Amino acid sequence: MVTCVSIALLIVLSCVCIHQSEAQLQVGFYATSCATAEVIVKDEVQKGFAKDKGVAAGLVRMHFHDCFVRGCDGSVLIDSTPSNTAEKDSPANNPSLRGFEVIDNAKARLETLCPGKVSCADMVAFAARDSIELTGGLGYDVPAGRRDGRVSLASEASANLPPPSFNVDQLTQSFAKKGLTQEEMVTLSGAHTIGRAHCTSFSNRLYSFNATNSQDPSLDPLYADQLKKQCPQGSTDPTLVVPMDPATPTVTDVGYYRAVLANKGLFTSDQTLLTDTVTASQVNQNTLNPASWKSKFAAAMVKMGQIGALTGSDGEIRINCRKIN
Ligand code: HEM
Ligand SMILES: *[C@@H]1O[C@H](CO)[C@@H](O)[C@H](O)[C@H]1NC(C)=O
């Protein structure tokens, strides 16, 4: 009898534990509570993209930066207040992160249609998927039901987001801390096939690499010359940007991996993928099999989208994505 009760208790407890460790996200989460949720987000992403194709890159990066800091809880969207510097004002996000207005516009419409139902965190996940699809990547179902966090700290963005100076071991560790494999790190780095970078994110590779080399010897010298024209030394203009995959900057293709293979990866964190035989071989395979990369990328985005998700009665559904309720 006692054994039966304790076995039953054990089963109940282990079920509870499984529930807590695995975010219970579901495809079609809003089917009954707000059937148009995903359609409205997609419509706003399309509108933003029509005005500025760079918005798609911004939204893909926004989901990454949300998920790596306190999980995918919409914390990246919260505005700073007089007493708190939020994630979006960390140097990793300000001034480079973009696309916030797309989320704001979609949220305004959804609050009219189905007030208090759709989380900002889910909207970012949908918008990232729509952006991949709009730029020619593979669409995928987004498991939803994330709830919004109430905390956003700039210091946590700096502590959790990998900087462009990282080498392959540091990148592997940074992703492992979030439950992602080294191969998923290589796969997700392919997001750098769309969008742009500020000169300040890589100018050390052009002008102040190390004591023996002012220019990073792993960077193609002709490409470096071109980048130096676009990013003049000592320029104080913080708005200067260059495309990360100059051949096709608005298309989700394997151009990023081709660039890395040609020693034209923009960041140390891109070029470093060639310094390890395993990751170098994955870079090469991705250039040879774009369809396989696209499906690996979609799967890795789904996995990234589950990191630390709040579900059930945790967190809240923010009314305004910029403010906790
Ligand atoms: C592997 C580690 C990564 C590092 C070190 C890194 C670093 C960076 C940096 C420094 C920028 C340029 C920001 C700027 O100067 O404007 C950037 C842009 C971008 N990143 Fe990453 N990133 C990484 C992984 C990812 C992942 C996993 C994704 C998404 C799945 C992603 C998506 C993007 C996109 C789309 C842009 C272009 C943004 C725009 O045009 O507004 N990155 N990244
Ligand atoms: C500078 O970088 C090059 C290439 O990575 C390396 O071989 C060299 O040892 C570095 N020099 C110093 C002083 O760190």
Short mmCIF file of C-alpha atoms and ligand atoms in Angstrom, two decimals:
data_model
loop_
_atom_site.label_atom_id
_atom_site.label_comp_id
_atom_site.label_asym_id
_atom_site.label_seq_id
_atom_site.Cartn_x
_atom_site.Cartn_y
_atom_site.Cartn_z
CA MET A 1 0.00 0.00 0.00
CA VAL A 2 2.68 2.44 1.08
CA THR A 3 4.73 1.39 -1.95
CA CYS A 4 1.74 1.97 -4.26
CA VAL A 5 1.17 5.45 -2.86
CA SER A 6 4.84 6.36 -3.17
CA ILE A 7 5.03 5.03 -6.71
CA ALA A 8 1.93 7.04 -7.61
CA LEU A 9 3.46 10.10 -5.97
CA LEU A 10 6.69 9.54 -7.86
CA ILE A 11 4.80 9.38 -11.16
CA VAL A 12 2.87 12.56 -10.38
CA LEU A 13 6.06 14.35 -9.32
CA SER A 14 8.01 13.31 -12.38
CA CYS A 15 5.16 14.47 -14.63
CA VAL A 16 5.22 17.86 -12.89
CA CYS A 17 9.00 18.05 -13.37
CA ILE A 18 8.72 17.20 -17.07
CA HIS A 19 6.10 19.90 -17.44
CA GLN A 20 8.39 22.44 -15.83
CA SER A 21 11.51 21.57 -17.81
CA GLU A 22 9.80 21.42 -21.21
CA ALA A 23 7.99 24.51 -22.29
CA GLN A 24 4.53 23.36 -23.33
CA LEU A 25 4.22 25.32 -26.53
CA GLN A 26 1.69 24.31 -29.18
CA VAL A 27 1.28 24.98 -32.86
CA GLY A 28 -2.06 26.73 -33.36
CA PHE A 29 -2.19 27.95 -29.76
CA TYR A 30 -4.42 30.92 -30.70
CA ALA A 31 -6.87 28.96 -32.88
CA THR A 32 -9.76 29.56 -30.49
CA SER A 33 -8.63 32.58 -28.43
CA CYS A 34 -7.53 34.78 -31.33
CA ALA A 35 -7.76 33.03 -34.67
CA THR A 36 -6.28 35.91 -36.67
CA ALA A 37 -3.21 36.36 -34.46
CA GLU A 38 -0.70 34.92 -36.90
CA VAL A 39 -2.38 36.53 -39.93
CA ILE A 40 -2.22 40.00 -38.36
CA VAL A 41 1.44 39.61 -37.45
CA LYS A 42 2.26 38.41 -40.97
CA ASP A 43 0.36 41.35 -42.46
CA GLU A 44 2.35 43.85 -40.38
CA VAL A 45 5.63 42.13 -41.21
CA GLN A 46 4.74 42.37 -44.90
CA LYS A 47 3.90 46.06 -44.56
CA GLY A 48 7.16 46.77 -42.76
CA PHE A 49 9.11 44.75 -45.33
CA ALA A 50 7.48 46.64 -48.20
CA LYS A 51 8.79 49.90 -46.72
CA ASP A 52 12.22 48.57 -45.78
CA LYS A 53 13.48 45.08 -46.61
CA GLY A 54 15.94 45.34 -43.71
CA VAL A 55 13.05 44.96 -41.30
CA ALA A 56 13.09 41.19 -41.96
CA ALA A 57 16.69 40.89 -40.79
CA GLY A 58 15.87 43.03 -37.78
CA LEU A 59 13.01 40.75 -36.73
CA VAL A 60 15.01 37.54 -37.09
CA ARG A 61 17.75 39.00 -34.92
CA MET A 62 15.15 40.30 -32.45
CA HIS A 63 13.91 36.75 -31.79
CA PHE A 64 17.50 35.55 -31.21
CA HIS A 65 18.22 38.43 -28.85
CA ASP A 66 14.95 37.83 -27.01
CA CYS A 67 15.52 34.09 -26.56
CA PHE A 68 19.15 34.28 -25.40
CA VAL A 69 18.32 36.71 -22.61
CA ARG A 70 15.91 35.31 -19.97
CA GLY A 71 14.34 33.03 -22.58
CA CYS A 72 11.86 33.92 -25.30
CA ASP A 73 9.75 36.14 -23.06
CA GLY A 74 9.50 39.39 -25.01
CA SER A 75 11.93 41.06 -22.57
CA VAL A 76 13.84 42.58 -25.50
CA LEU A 77 10.80 44.77 -26.27
CA ILE A 78 10.53 46.48 -22.87
CA ASP A 79 11.49 50.15 -22.79
CA SER A 80 13.93 51.52 -20.24
CA THR A 81 12.50 53.56 -17.38
CA PRO A 82 14.12 56.18 -15.12
CA SER A 83 14.97 53.39 -12.67
CA ASN A 84 15.91 50.62 -15.13
CA THR A 85 18.11 50.27 -18.21
CA ALA A 86 16.40 47.57 -20.27
CA GLU A 87 17.89 44.99 -22.66
CA LYS A 88 17.10 47.09 -25.70
CA ASP A 89 19.45 49.80 -24.44
CA SER A 90 22.42 47.50 -23.97
CA PRO A 91 25.22 48.14 -26.52
CA ALA A 92 24.36 44.73 -28.07
CA ASN A 93 20.95 46.12 -29.07
CA ASN A 94 21.12 49.89 -29.23
CA PRO A 95 21.38 51.35 -31.84
CA SER A 96 21.48 48.24 -34.01
CA LEU A 97 18.28 46.29 -33.21
CA ARG A 98 15.37 47.18 -35.47
CA GLY A 99 11.79 46.23 -36.31
CA PHE A 100 10.14 47.26 -33.03
CA GLU A 101 7.47 49.29 -34.86
CA VAL A 102 6.25 46.13 -36.64
CA ILE A 103 5.54 44.46 -33.29
CA ASP A 104 3.92 47.65 -31.94
CA ASN A 105 1.61 47.92 -34.95
CA ALA A 106 0.58 44.27 -34.80
CA LYS A 107 0.05 44.50 -31.03
CA ALA A 108 -2.22 47.54 -31.39
CA ARG A 109 -4.42 45.65 -33.85
CA LEU A 110 -4.50 42.47 -31.77
CA GLU A 111 -5.42 44.36 -28.60
CA THR A 112 -8.48 45.69 -30.45
CA LEU A 113 -9.42 42.27 -31.89
CA CYS A 114 -8.68 40.03 -28.92
CA PRO A 115 -7.57 42.04 -25.91
CA GLY A 116 -5.09 40.45 -23.52
CA LYS A 117 -4.72 37.22 -25.48
CA VAL A 118 -1.61 37.28 -27.64
CA SER A 119 1.80 37.56 -25.99
CA CYS A 120 4.51 39.84 -27.30
CA ALA A 121 6.98 36.94 -27.07
CA ASP A 122 4.86 34.86 -29.47
CA MET A 123 4.50 37.83 -31.81
CA VAL A 124 8.29 38.10 -32.07
CA ALA A 125 8.53 34.36 -32.80
CA PHE A 126 5.84 34.61 -35.52
CA ALA A 127 7.44 37.73 -37.01
CA ALA A 128 10.86 36.02 -37.22
CA ARG A 129 9.30 33.07 -39.04
CA ASP A 130 7.42 35.39 -41.42
CA SER A 131 10.65 37.27 -42.12
CA ILE A 132 12.51 34.09 -43.01
CA GLU A 133 9.66 33.09 -45.31
CA LEU A 134 9.42 36.55 -46.95
CA THR A 135 13.14 36.55 -47.74
CA GLY A 136 13.05 33.14 -49.43
CA GLY A 137 13.75 30.83 -46.50
CA LEU A 138 11.61 27.88 -45.51
CA GLY A 139 8.41 28.65 -43.60
CA TYR A 140 7.69 26.58 -40.49
CA ASP A 141 5.00 26.14 -37.85
CA VAL A 142 5.73 28.12 -34.71
CA PRO A 143 4.76 26.42 -31.44
CA ALA A 144 3.16 29.18 -29.34
CA GLY A 145 1.82 29.91 -25.88
CA ARG A 146 4.80 31.86 -24.57
CA ARG A 147 3.99 34.40 -21.89
CA ASP A 148 5.68 37.74 -21.39
CA GLY A 149 8.32 38.38 -18.75
CA ARG A 150 8.32 41.31 -16.38
CA VAL A 151 12.08 41.86 -16.15
CA SER A 152 14.49 43.33 -18.69
CA LEU A 153 18.06 44.24 -17.75
CA ALA A 154 20.73 45.63 -20.09
CA SER A 155 23.42 43.85 -18.08
CA GLU A 156 21.84 40.47 -18.91
CA ALA A 157 21.93 41.25 -22.64
CA SER A 158 25.66 41.94 -22.48
CA ALA A 159 26.23 38.81 -20.40
CA ASN A 160 24.26 36.40 -22.63
CA LEU A 161 24.61 37.62 -26.20
CA PRO A 162 27.79 36.44 -27.94
CA PRO A 163 29.90 39.36 -29.23
CA PRO A 164 31.28 39.36 -32.82
CA SER A 165 34.79 38.90 -31.40
CA PHE A 166 34.08 35.33 -30.20
CA ASN A 167 36.02 32.36 -31.53
CA VAL A 168 34.46 29.00 -32.34
CA ASP A 169 34.97 27.55 -28.85
CA GLN A 170 33.42 30.58 -27.19
CA LEU A 171 30.47 30.48 -29.61
CA THR A 172 29.96 26.77 -29.01
CA GLN A 173 29.91 27.37 -25.24
CA SER A 174 27.58 30.32 -25.51
CA PHE A 175 25.05 28.27 -27.50
CA ALA A 176 25.53 25.19 -25.29
CA LYS A 177 24.49 27.30 -22.29
CA LYS A 178 21.16 27.77 -24.07
CA GLY A 179 20.80 24.09 -24.89
CA LEU A 180 21.86 24.42 -28.53
CA THR A 181 24.45 22.22 -30.20
CA GLN A 182 27.53 23.36 -32.07
CA GLU A 183 25.91 22.34 -35.34
CA GLU A 184 22.83 24.41 -34.48
CA MET A 185 25.17 27.34 -33.79
CA VAL A 186 26.68 26.94 -37.28
CA THR A 187 23.20 26.54 -38.79
CA LEU A 188 21.77 29.61 -37.03
CA SER A 189 24.80 31.75 -37.90
CA GLY A 190 23.49 31.44 -41.45
CA ALA A 191 20.98 34.15 -40.47
CA HIS A 192 23.86 36.50 -41.30
CA THR A 193 22.94 35.93 -44.92
CA ILE A 194 20.47 38.80 -44.54
CA GLY A 195 20.89 42.23 -43.05
CA ARG A 196 23.66 44.58 -42.23
CA ALA A 197 26.28 45.44 -39.68
CA HIS A 198 27.52 48.72 -38.32
CA CYS A 199 31.17 49.43 -39.09
CA THR A 200 31.83 49.54 -35.35
CA SER A 201 30.97 45.81 -35.11
CA PHE A 202 34.03 44.73 -37.13
CA SER A 203 36.33 47.75 -37.74
CA ASN A 204 38.91 46.30 -35.36
CA ARG A 205 39.55 43.67 -38.06
CA LEU A 206 40.45 46.43 -40.51
CA TYR A 207 42.49 48.83 -38.40
CA SER A 208 43.50 47.54 -34.98
CA PHE A 209 43.56 43.76 -35.06
CA ASN A 210 46.54 42.97 -32.84
CA ALA A 211 50.12 43.96 -32.02
CA THR A 212 51.59 42.35 -35.17
CA ASN A 213 48.78 42.86 -37.67
CA SER A 214 46.65 45.96 -37.99
CA GLN A 215 44.42 43.99 -40.39
CA ASP A 216 43.04 40.53 -39.63
CA PRO A 217 45.03 38.15 -41.88
CA SER A 218 42.06 35.77 -42.05
CA LEU A 219 40.03 38.42 -43.92
CA ASP A 220 40.34 38.43 -47.73
CA PRO A 221 42.63 41.45 -48.44
CA LEU A 222 40.63 42.73 -51.43
CA TYR A 223 37.43 42.53 -49.42
CA ALA A 224 39.18 44.32 -46.58
CA ASP A 225 40.12 47.16 -48.98
CA GLN A 226 36.50 47.47 -50.02
CA LEU A 227 35.33 47.50 -46.39
CA LYS A 228 37.89 50.19 -45.55
CA LYS A 229 36.30 52.45 -48.16
CA GLN A 230 32.87 51.84 -46.67
CA CYS A 231 34.15 52.21 -43.11
CA PRO A 232 36.87 54.90 -43.08
CA GLN A 233 39.34 54.76 -40.21
CA GLY A 234 38.49 57.10 -37.37
CA SER A 235 35.08 57.86 -38.79
CA THR A 236 32.87 59.12 -36.02
CA ASP A 237 29.67 58.36 -37.93
CA PRO A 238 27.89 55.70 -35.86
CA THR A 239 25.30 55.18 -38.60
CA LEU A 240 27.67 53.66 -41.20
CA VAL A 241 26.55 50.15 -42.15
CA VAL A 242 27.50 47.45 -44.67
CA PRO A 243 25.55 44.38 -45.85
CA MET A 244 26.73 41.09 -44.36
CA ASP A 245 26.15 39.10 -47.57
CA PRO A 246 26.76 41.80 -50.22
CA ALA A 247 25.73 39.53 -53.14
CA THR A 248 22.17 38.93 -51.85
CA PRO A 249 21.58 40.99 -48.68
CA THR A 250 17.81 40.48 -48.57
CA VAL A 251 17.65 36.80 -49.49
CA THR A 252 17.75 33.87 -47.08
CA ASP A 253 20.15 31.68 -49.03
CA VAL A 254 23.56 30.10 -48.44
CA GLY A 255 25.40 33.25 -49.54
CA TYR A 256 26.65 33.65 -45.96
CA TYR A 257 28.41 30.28 -46.05
CA ARG A 258 29.87 31.04 -49.48
CA ALA A 259 31.22 34.31 -48.10
CA VAL A 260 32.78 32.58 -45.10
CA LEU A 261 34.41 29.97 -47.38
CA ALA A 262 35.84 32.83 -49.45
CA ASN A 263 37.29 34.45 -46.28
CA LYS A 264 34.71 37.20 -46.55
CA GLY A 265 32.88 36.54 -43.31
CA LEU A 266 32.37 39.97 -41.77
CA PHE A 267 32.91 39.17 -38.10
CA THR A 268 35.55 37.16 -36.30
CA SER A 269 32.58 35.04 -35.13
CA ASP A 270 31.78 34.24 -38.78
CA GLN A 271 35.30 33.59 -40.08
CA THR A 272 36.19 31.50 -37.03
CA LEU A 273 33.87 28.74 -38.26
CA LEU A 274 36.66 27.74 -40.68
CA THR A 275 39.20 27.26 -37.88
CA ASP A 276 37.66 24.01 -36.62
CA THR A 277 37.52 21.00 -38.95
CA VAL A 278 34.00 20.00 -37.88
CA THR A 279 32.41 23.44 -38.23
CA ALA A 280 34.39 24.15 -41.42
CA SER A 281 32.97 21.00 -42.95
CA GLN A 282 29.43 22.08 -41.95
CA VAL A 283 30.00 25.47 -43.62
CA ASN A 284 31.12 23.68 -46.77
CA GLN A 285 28.18 21.22 -46.69
CA ASN A 286 25.73 24.10 -46.34
CA THR A 287 27.06 25.77 -49.49
CA LEU A 288 26.63 22.48 -51.35
CA ASN A 289 23.13 21.71 -50.10
CA PRO A 290 21.02 24.85 -49.66
CA ALA A 291 17.76 22.91 -49.26
CA SER A 292 19.19 20.93 -46.38
CA TRP A 293 20.47 24.11 -44.70
CA LYS A 294 17.07 25.76 -45.03
CA SER A 295 15.31 22.88 -43.31
CA LYS A 296 17.99 22.63 -40.60
CA PHE A 297 17.64 26.39 -40.10
CA ALA A 298 13.85 26.17 -39.70
CA ALA A 299 14.23 23.34 -37.15
CA ALA A 300 16.91 25.25 -35.23
CA MET A 301 14.72 28.35 -35.11
CA VAL A 302 11.90 26.27 -33.60
CA LYS A 303 14.32 24.92 -31.00
CA MET A 304 15.78 28.35 -30.24
CA GLY A 305 12.20 29.59 -29.87
CA GLN A 306 11.61 27.27 -26.90
CA ILE A 307 14.49 28.54 -24.77
CA GLY A 308 13.24 29.43 -21.30
CA ALA A 309 9.68 30.06 -22.48
CA LEU A 310 7.23 31.07 -19.76
CA THR A 311 3.96 29.15 -19.94
CA GLY A 312 0.79 28.50 -17.95
CA SER A 313 0.31 31.19 -15.33
CA ASP A 314 3.93 32.41 -15.35
CA GLY A 315 4.52 35.94 -16.57
CA GLU A 316 1.72 37.89 -18.20
CA ILE A 317 0.22 38.92 -21.54
CA ARG A 318 1.51 42.44 -21.95
CA ILE A 319 -1.02 44.98 -23.25
CA ASN A 320 1.74 47.22 -24.61
CA CYS A 321 4.87 45.29 -25.61
CA ARG A 322 7.06 48.15 -24.36
CA LYS A 323 5.74 48.14 -20.78
CA ILE A 324 5.02 45.58 -18.12
CA ASN A 325 1.33 45.64 -17.17
C1 HEM B 1 26.80 33.16 -33.50
C2 HEM B 1 26.83 34.25 -32.77
C3 HEM B 1 26.37 35.58 -33.28
C4 HEM B 1 27.05 36.75 -33.19
C5 HEM B 1 28.40 36.96 -32.54
C6 HEM B 1 26.24 37.75 -33.85
C7 HEM B 1 26.59 39.09 -33.96
C8 HEM B 1 25.93 40.00 -34.76
C9 HEM B 1 26.34 41.36 -34.97
C10 HEM B 1 27.53 42.03 -34.30
C11 HEM B 1 25.49 41.90 -35.86
C12 HEM B 1 25.56 43.31 -36.46
C13 HEM B 1 24.83 44.30 -35.64
C14 HEM B 1 25.10 45.68 -36.20
O1 HEM B 1 26.25 46.11 -36.11
O2 HEM B 1 24.18 46.32 -36.73
C15 HEM B 1 24.54 40.90 -36.23
C16 HEM B 1 23.51 41.09 -37.13
C17 HEM B 1 22.54 40.15 -37.38
N1 HEM B 1 22.40 38.94 -36.73
FE1 HEM B 1 23.77 38.03 -35.57
N2 HEM B 1 25.11 37.17 -34.33
C18 HEM B 1 25.14 35.84 -33.99
C19 HEM B 1 24.14 34.91 -34.24
C20 HEM B 1 22.93 35.22 -34.82
C21 HEM B 1 21.78 34.35 -34.82
C22 HEM B 1 21.70 33.00 -34.12
C23 HEM B 1 20.80 35.00 -35.53
C24 HEM B 1 19.39 34.56 -35.81
C25 HEM B 1 19.02 33.33 -35.88
C26 HEM B 1 21.37 36.24 -35.98
C27 HEM B 1 20.74 37.14 -36.80
C28 HEM B 1 21.28 38.34 -37.23
C29 HEM B 1 20.70 39.16 -38.27
C30 HEM B 1 19.48 38.82 -39.11
C31 HEM B 1 21.48 40.32 -38.34
C32 HEM B 1 21.23 41.54 -39.25
C33 HEM B 1 20.38 42.52 -38.46
C34 HEM B 1 19.93 43.75 -39.22
O3 HEM B 1 20.20 43.87 -40.40
O4 HEM B 1 19.28 44.60 -38.57
N3 HEM B 1 22.65 36.36 -35.50
N4 HEM B 1 24.81 39.74 -35.53
C1 LIG B 2 48.05 38.44 -34.38
O1 LIG B 2 47.20 37.60 -35.17
C2 LIG B 2 47.85 36.66 -35.98
C3 LIG B 2 46.80 35.97 -36.83
O2 LIG B 2 45.70 35.53 -36.06
C4 LIG B 2 48.60 35.68 -35.09
O3 LIG B 2 49.27 34.72 -35.88
C5 LIG B 2 49.59 36.46 -34.23
O4 LIG B 2 50.21 35.59 -33.34
C6 LIG B 2 48.87 37.56 -33.45
N1 LIG B 2 49.84 38.38 -32.75
C7 LIG B 2 49.70 38.72 -31.48
C8 LIG B 2 50.78 39.60 -30.90
O5 LIG B 2 48.76 38.37 -30.79
#
